[in-house]
Short mmCIF file of C-alpha atoms in Angstrom, two decimals:
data_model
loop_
_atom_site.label_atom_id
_atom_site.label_comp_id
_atom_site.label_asym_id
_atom_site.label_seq_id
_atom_site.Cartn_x
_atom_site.Cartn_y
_atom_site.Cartn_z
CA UNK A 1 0.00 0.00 0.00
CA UNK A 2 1.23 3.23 -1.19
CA UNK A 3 1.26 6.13 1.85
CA UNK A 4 -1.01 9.58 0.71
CA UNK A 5 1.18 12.53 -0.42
CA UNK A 6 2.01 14.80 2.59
CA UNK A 7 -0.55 17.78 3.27
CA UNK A 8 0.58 20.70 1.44
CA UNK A 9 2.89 23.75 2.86
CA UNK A 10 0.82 26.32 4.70
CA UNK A 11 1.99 29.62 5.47
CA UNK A 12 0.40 31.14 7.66
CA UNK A 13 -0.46 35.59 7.06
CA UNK A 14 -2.23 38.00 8.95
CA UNK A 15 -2.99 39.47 5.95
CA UNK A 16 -5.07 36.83 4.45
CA UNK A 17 -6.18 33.72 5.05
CA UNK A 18 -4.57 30.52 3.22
CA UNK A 19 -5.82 27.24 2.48
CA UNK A 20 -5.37 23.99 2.76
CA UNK A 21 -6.58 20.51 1.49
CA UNK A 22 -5.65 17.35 2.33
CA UNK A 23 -6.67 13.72 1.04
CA UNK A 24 -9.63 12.77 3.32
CA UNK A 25 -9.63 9.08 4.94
CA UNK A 26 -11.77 6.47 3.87
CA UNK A 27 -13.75 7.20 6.82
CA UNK A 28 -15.08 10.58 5.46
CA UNK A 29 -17.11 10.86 2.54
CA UNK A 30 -16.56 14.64 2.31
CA UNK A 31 -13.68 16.72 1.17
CA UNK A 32 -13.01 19.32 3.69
CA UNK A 33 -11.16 22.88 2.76
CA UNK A 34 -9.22 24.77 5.44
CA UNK A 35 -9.01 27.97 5.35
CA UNK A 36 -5.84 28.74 7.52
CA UNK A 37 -5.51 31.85 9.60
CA UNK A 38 -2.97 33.59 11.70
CA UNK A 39 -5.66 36.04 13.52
CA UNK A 40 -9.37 34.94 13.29
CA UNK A 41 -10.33 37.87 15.31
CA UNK A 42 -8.96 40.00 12.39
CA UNK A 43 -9.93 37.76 9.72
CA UNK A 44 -13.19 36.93 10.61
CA UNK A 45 -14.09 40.50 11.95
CA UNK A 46 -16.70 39.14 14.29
CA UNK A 47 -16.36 39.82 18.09
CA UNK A 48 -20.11 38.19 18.73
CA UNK A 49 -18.98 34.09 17.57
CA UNK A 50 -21.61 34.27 15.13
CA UNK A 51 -18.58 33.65 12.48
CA UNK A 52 -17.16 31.31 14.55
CA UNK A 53 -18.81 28.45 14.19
CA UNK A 54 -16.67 27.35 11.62
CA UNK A 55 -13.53 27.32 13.20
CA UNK A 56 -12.62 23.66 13.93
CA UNK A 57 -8.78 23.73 15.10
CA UNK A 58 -6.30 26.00 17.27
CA UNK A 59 -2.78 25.11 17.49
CA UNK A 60 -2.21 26.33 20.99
CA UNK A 61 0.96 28.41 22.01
CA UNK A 62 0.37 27.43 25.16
CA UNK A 63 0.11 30.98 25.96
CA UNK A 64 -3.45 32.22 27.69
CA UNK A 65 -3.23 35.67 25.85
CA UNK A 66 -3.15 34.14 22.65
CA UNK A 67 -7.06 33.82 23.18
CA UNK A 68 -7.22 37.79 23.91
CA UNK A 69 -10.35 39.31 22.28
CA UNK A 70 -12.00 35.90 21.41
CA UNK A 71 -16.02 36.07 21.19
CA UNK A 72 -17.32 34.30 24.26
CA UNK A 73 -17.38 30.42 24.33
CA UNK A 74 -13.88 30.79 22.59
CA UNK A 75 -11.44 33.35 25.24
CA UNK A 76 -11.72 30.71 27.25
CA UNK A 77 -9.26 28.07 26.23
CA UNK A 78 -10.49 25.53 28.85
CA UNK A 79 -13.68 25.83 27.84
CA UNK A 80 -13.14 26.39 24.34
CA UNK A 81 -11.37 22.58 24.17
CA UNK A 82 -13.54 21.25 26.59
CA UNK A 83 -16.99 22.05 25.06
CA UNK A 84 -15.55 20.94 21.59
CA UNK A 85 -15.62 24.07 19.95
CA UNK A 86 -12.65 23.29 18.28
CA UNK A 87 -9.80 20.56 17.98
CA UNK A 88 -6.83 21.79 19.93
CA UNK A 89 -3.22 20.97 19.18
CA UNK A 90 0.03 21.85 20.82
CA UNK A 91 3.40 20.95 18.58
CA UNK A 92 6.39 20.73 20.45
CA UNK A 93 10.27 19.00 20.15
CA UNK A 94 10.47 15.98 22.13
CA UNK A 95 13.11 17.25 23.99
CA UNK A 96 12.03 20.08 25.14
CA UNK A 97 9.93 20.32 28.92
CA UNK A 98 5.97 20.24 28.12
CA UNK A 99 4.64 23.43 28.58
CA UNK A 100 2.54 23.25 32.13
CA UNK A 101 -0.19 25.43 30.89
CA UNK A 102 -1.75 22.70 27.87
CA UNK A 103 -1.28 19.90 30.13
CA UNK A 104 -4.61 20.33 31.55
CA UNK A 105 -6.36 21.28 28.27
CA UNK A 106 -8.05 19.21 26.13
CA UNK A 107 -5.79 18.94 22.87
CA UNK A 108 -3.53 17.00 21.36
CA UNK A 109 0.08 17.38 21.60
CA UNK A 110 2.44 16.59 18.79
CA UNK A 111 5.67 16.14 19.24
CA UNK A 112 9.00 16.28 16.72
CA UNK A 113 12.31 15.28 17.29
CA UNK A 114 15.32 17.38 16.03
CA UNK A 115 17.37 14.81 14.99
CA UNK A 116 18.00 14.54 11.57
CA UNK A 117 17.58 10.52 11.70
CA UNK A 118 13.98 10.91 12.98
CA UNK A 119 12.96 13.57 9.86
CA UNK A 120 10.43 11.06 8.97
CA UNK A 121 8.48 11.17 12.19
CA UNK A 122 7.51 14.45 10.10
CA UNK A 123 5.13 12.81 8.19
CA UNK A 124 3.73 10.69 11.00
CA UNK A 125 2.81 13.22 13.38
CA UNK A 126 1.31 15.35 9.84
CA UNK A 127 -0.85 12.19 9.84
CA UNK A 128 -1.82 12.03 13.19
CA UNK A 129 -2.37 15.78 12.98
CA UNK A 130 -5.22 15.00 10.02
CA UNK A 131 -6.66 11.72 11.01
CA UNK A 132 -7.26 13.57 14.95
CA UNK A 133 -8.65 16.49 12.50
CA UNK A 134 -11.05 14.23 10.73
CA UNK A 135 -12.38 12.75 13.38
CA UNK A 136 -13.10 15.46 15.39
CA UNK A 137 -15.19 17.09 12.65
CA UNK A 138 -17.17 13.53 11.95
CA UNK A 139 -17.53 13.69 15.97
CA UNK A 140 -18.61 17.65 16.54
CA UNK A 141 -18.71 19.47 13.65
CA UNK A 142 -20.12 16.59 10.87
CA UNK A 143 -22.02 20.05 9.27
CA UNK A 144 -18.49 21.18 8.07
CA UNK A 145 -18.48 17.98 6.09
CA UNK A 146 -20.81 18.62 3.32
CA UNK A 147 -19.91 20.00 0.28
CA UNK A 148 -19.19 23.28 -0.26
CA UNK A 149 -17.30 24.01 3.21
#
């Protein structure tokens, strides 16, 4: 069995949003578009969530303030994890110390090694990144899944 070609490159811009497509699994009978953003407050332009209901993934700092000026039901990154508002990931170098502040969110960490004889744990954690993705949408958000989102 031949693995699926790697995700492709995101950057991500404040000054507009990117975005991103990725072969779906089996499991999904949907294609799914990503629109990638660097400030959804700014990008959205909607401090009342009604916007918001499309978001489906953070990658977490692991920094409180980086959910300054969120619309309610999202500032709080507790909440916003817990409730399932959104998939929550944290990407961090396996040698590094876990950040204290995630550890009692609800996301999932990825981790990388920097050794260059480990480069292809790349593409596993890029697949565990999607596959937690995808299910998480089938799970909570299975409205994002029709065509045309």
């Amino acid at each position: 069995l031949s693995e699926p070609p790697p995700p492709p490159h995101c950057a991500l811009s404040a000054r507009s949003p990117r975005i991103a497509t990725h072969p779906r699994p089996p499991s999904l009978s949907a294609q799914v578009t990503l629109h990638v953003m660097d400030n959804p407050t700014k990008q959205l332009g909607d401090t009342d969530g009604r916007k918001w209901g499309s978001v489906c993934a953070v990658i977490a700092q692991g920094n409180a303030w980086q959910f300054k000026g969120w619309p309610k039901g999202y500032a709080d990154e507790t909440e916003l994890f817990a409730r399932g508002a959104a998939q929550g990931f944290h990407v961090r170098f396996r040698d590094d110390l876990r950040n204290q502040t995630v550890k009692n969110w609800n996301i999932e960490e990825l981790t990388l090694s920097k050794e260059q004889s480990k480069r292809h744990e790349v593409n596993v954690m890029m697949m565990s990144f999607w596959n937690t993705l995808h299910a998480f949408l089938a799970s909570k958000k299975p409205g994002l899944l029709k065509k045309g989102h």
